[in-house]
């Protein structure tokens, strides 16, 4: 595709529910990143995939958060037992290669609201 | 711990009034410093990558410079369409660490 796409654009869920957020990276990009952005702050790193494997998941805040990229393209960020503090914009980015420093191209984000 | 501090938090300019945005950083083993532009409700849009002190890059009305401790984004004769939040990020390992951004408003 022309750019990174993310679905849904908005997600409202109740506290305690499970959610999945999807990212479709730029075709041919082997590296994929997930970030979380709170209002008035810059994006905060969550996890980095090189191909199908999670090369660095040091930014995941706790074990309620999990991400997969089974075929090395589309990725899904999964959040279990959501809490109100999980409310934020979740951004996905891809780059041609991983290991840096290569420019990352961001999607429009998914705005998650936990009520 | 890697840190990125951007100043000012917000900047209001008149159209044509040039200014600079600052990004101060503390990082072990800088591999790259990035500037992004973010419009409301959208993801960050890549502007520049700087790799080493002394490097400069330009694009239209924007010019980015880098020293060992900070980077500047110079905006020359800005237009209202330059209004956005400008984010700075550093990369030492696998991830990018972002500052909180400078929210720029350019009035006609």
Short mmCIF file of N, CA, C and O in Angstrom, two decimals, chain B residues 25-70:
data_model
loop_
_atom_site.label_atom_id
_atom_site.label_comp_id
_atom_site.label_asym_id
_atom_site.label_seq_id
_atom_site.Cartn_x
_atom_site.Cartn_y
_atom_site.Cartn_z
N UNK B 25 19.35 16.63 24.14
CA UNK B 25 19.29 15.19 24.37
C UNK B 25 20.46 14.70 25.20
O UNK B 25 21.55 15.28 25.19
N UNK B 26 20.20 13.61 25.91
CA UNK B 26 21.23 12.88 26.63
C UNK B 26 21.06 11.43 26.24
O UNK B 26 20.03 10.82 26.54
N UNK B 27 22.04 10.88 25.54
CA UNK B 27 21.93 9.50 25.08
C UNK B 27 23.33 8.92 24.96
O UNK B 27 24.28 9.61 24.60
N UNK B 28 23.43 7.65 25.27
CA UNK B 28 24.70 6.95 25.11
C UNK B 28 24.75 6.32 23.73
O UNK B 28 23.94 5.46 23.42
N UNK B 29 25.69 6.78 22.93
CA UNK B 29 25.84 6.17 21.61
C UNK B 29 24.75 6.55 20.63
O UNK B 29 24.05 5.69 20.11
N UNK B 30 24.63 7.85 20.36
CA UNK B 30 23.62 8.32 19.41
C UNK B 30 23.87 7.73 18.03
O UNK B 30 24.96 7.83 17.49
N UNK B 31 22.83 7.13 17.47
CA UNK B 31 22.94 6.57 16.11
C UNK B 31 22.23 7.47 15.11
O UNK B 31 22.56 7.46 13.93
N UNK B 32 21.25 8.22 15.60
CA UNK B 32 20.54 9.11 14.71
C UNK B 32 19.58 9.99 15.49
O UNK B 32 19.08 9.59 16.54
N UNK B 33 19.38 11.20 15.00
CA UNK B 33 18.39 12.11 15.58
C UNK B 33 17.39 12.44 14.49
O UNK B 33 17.77 12.76 13.36
N UNK B 34 16.12 12.34 14.82
CA UNK B 34 15.04 12.48 13.84
C UNK B 34 14.15 13.66 14.19
O UNK B 34 13.89 13.92 15.37
N UNK B 35 13.65 14.34 13.17
CA UNK B 35 12.60 15.33 13.33
C UNK B 35 11.36 14.86 12.58
O UNK B 35 11.44 14.39 11.43
N UNK B 36 10.22 14.99 13.25
CA UNK B 36 8.94 14.65 12.68
C UNK B 36 7.99 15.82 12.86
O UNK B 36 8.10 16.60 13.81
N UNK B 37 7.01 15.89 11.98
CA UNK B 37 5.91 16.84 12.09
C UNK B 37 4.64 16.04 12.35
O UNK B 37 4.41 15.01 11.70
N UNK B 38 3.81 16.51 13.29
CA UNK B 38 2.55 15.82 13.57
C UNK B 38 1.39 16.81 13.56
O UNK B 38 1.39 17.78 14.31
N UNK B 39 0.43 16.55 12.68
CA UNK B 39 -0.79 17.34 12.64
C UNK B 39 -1.83 16.68 13.54
O UNK B 39 -1.79 15.47 13.76
N UNK B 40 -2.79 17.45 14.05
CA UNK B 40 -3.80 16.91 14.97
C UNK B 40 -4.53 15.71 14.36
O UNK B 40 -4.96 15.75 13.21
N UNK B 41 -4.62 14.63 15.13
CA UNK B 41 -5.35 13.45 14.69
C UNK B 41 -4.62 12.59 13.69
O UNK B 41 -5.20 11.65 13.14
N UNK B 42 -3.35 12.89 13.45
CA UNK B 42 -2.57 12.12 12.46
C UNK B 42 -1.30 11.57 13.09
O UNK B 42 -0.88 12.01 14.15
N UNK B 43 -0.69 10.61 12.40
CA UNK B 43 0.59 10.09 12.87
C UNK B 43 1.72 11.02 12.50
O UNK B 43 1.58 11.88 11.62
N UNK B 44 2.86 10.89 13.17
CA UNK B 44 4.02 11.73 12.83
C UNK B 44 4.48 11.51 11.39
O UNK B 44 4.48 10.39 10.89
N UNK B 45 4.90 12.62 10.76
CA UNK B 45 5.38 12.60 9.38
C UNK B 45 6.87 12.89 9.40
O UNK B 45 7.32 13.92 9.93
N UNK B 46 7.66 12.00 8.79
CA UNK B 46 9.11 12.13 8.80
C UNK B 46 9.58 13.40 8.07
O UNK B 46 9.10 13.72 6.97
N UNK B 47 10.55 14.10 8.72
CA UNK B 47 11.15 15.27 8.09
C UNK B 47 12.64 15.04 7.79
O UNK B 47 13.07 15.14 6.65
N UNK B 48 13.43 14.79 8.84
CA UNK B 48 14.89 14.70 8.68
C UNK B 48 15.48 13.61 9.58
O UNK B 48 14.94 13.34 10.64
N UNK B 49 16.64 13.09 9.15
CA UNK B 49 17.53 12.32 10.01
C UNK B 49 18.89 12.98 10.01
O UNK B 49 19.42 13.33 8.94
N UNK B 50 19.47 13.17 11.19
CA UNK B 50 20.83 13.69 11.35
C UNK B 50 21.65 12.62 12.06
O UNK B 50 21.17 12.03 13.03
N UNK B 51 22.87 12.40 11.60
CA UNK B 51 23.66 11.29 12.13
C UNK B 51 24.84 11.71 13.00
O UNK B 51 25.24 10.96 13.88
N UNK B 52 25.40 12.89 12.71
CA UNK B 52 26.60 13.28 13.46
C UNK B 52 26.65 14.78 13.64
O UNK B 52 26.07 15.55 12.85
N UNK B 53 27.36 15.21 14.69
CA UNK B 53 27.49 16.62 15.01
C UNK B 53 28.05 17.38 13.82
O UNK B 53 28.99 16.92 13.16
N UNK B 54 27.46 18.54 13.56
CA UNK B 54 27.89 19.37 12.45
C UNK B 54 27.05 19.18 11.20
O UNK B 54 27.12 20.00 10.27
N UNK B 55 26.25 18.14 11.19
CA UNK B 55 25.43 17.87 10.02
C UNK B 55 24.23 18.83 9.96
O UNK B 55 23.68 19.21 10.99
N UNK B 56 23.84 19.21 8.75
CA UNK B 56 22.69 20.07 8.52
C UNK B 56 21.89 19.50 7.37
O UNK B 56 22.45 18.95 6.41
N UNK B 57 20.55 19.66 7.46
CA UNK B 57 19.68 19.25 6.35
C UNK B 57 18.59 20.28 6.18
O UNK B 57 18.12 20.87 7.15
N UNK B 58 18.17 20.48 4.93
CA UNK B 58 17.16 21.50 4.63
C UNK B 58 16.05 20.91 3.78
O UNK B 58 16.26 20.00 2.96
N UNK B 59 14.84 21.45 4.02
CA UNK B 59 13.69 21.09 3.20
C UNK B 59 12.74 22.26 3.22
O UNK B 59 12.17 22.59 4.27
N UNK B 60 12.60 22.90 2.10
CA UNK B 60 11.74 24.08 1.97
C UNK B 60 12.12 25.11 3.03
O UNK B 60 13.24 25.61 3.04
N UNK B 61 11.21 25.46 3.93
CA UNK B 61 11.46 26.51 4.91
C UNK B 61 12.12 25.98 6.19
O UNK B 61 12.34 26.73 7.13
N UNK B 62 12.41 24.70 6.23
CA UNK B 62 12.95 24.06 7.43
C UNK B 62 14.43 23.70 7.25
O UNK B 62 14.83 23.22 6.19
N UNK B 63 15.18 23.91 8.33
CA UNK B 63 16.59 23.50 8.35
C UNK B 63 16.91 22.92 9.71
O UNK B 63 16.64 23.55 10.74
N UNK B 64 17.46 21.71 9.71
CA UNK B 64 17.80 21.03 10.96
C UNK B 64 19.30 20.97 11.11
O UNK B 64 20.02 20.69 10.15
N UNK B 65 19.77 21.24 12.34
CA UNK B 65 21.19 21.18 12.65
C UNK B 65 21.41 20.32 13.88
O UNK B 65 20.50 20.12 14.68
N UNK B 66 22.64 19.82 14.04
CA UNK B 66 22.93 18.91 15.14
C UNK B 66 24.29 19.22 15.75
O UNK B 66 25.28 19.43 15.04
N UNK B 67 24.32 19.29 17.10
CA UNK B 67 25.57 19.35 17.84
C UNK B 67 25.63 18.12 18.73
O UNK B 67 24.74 17.26 18.67
N UNK B 68 26.64 18.03 19.59
CA UNK B 68 26.77 16.85 20.43
C UNK B 68 25.73 16.79 21.55
O UNK B 68 25.56 15.75 22.18
N UNK B 69 25.07 17.94 21.80
CA UNK B 69 24.11 17.97 22.91
C UNK B 69 22.71 18.36 22.49
O UNK B 69 21.76 18.18 23.26
N UNK B 70 22.56 18.96 21.31
CA UNK B 70 21.24 19.45 20.94
C UNK B 70 21.09 19.55 19.42
O UNK B 70 22.07 19.52 18.67
#
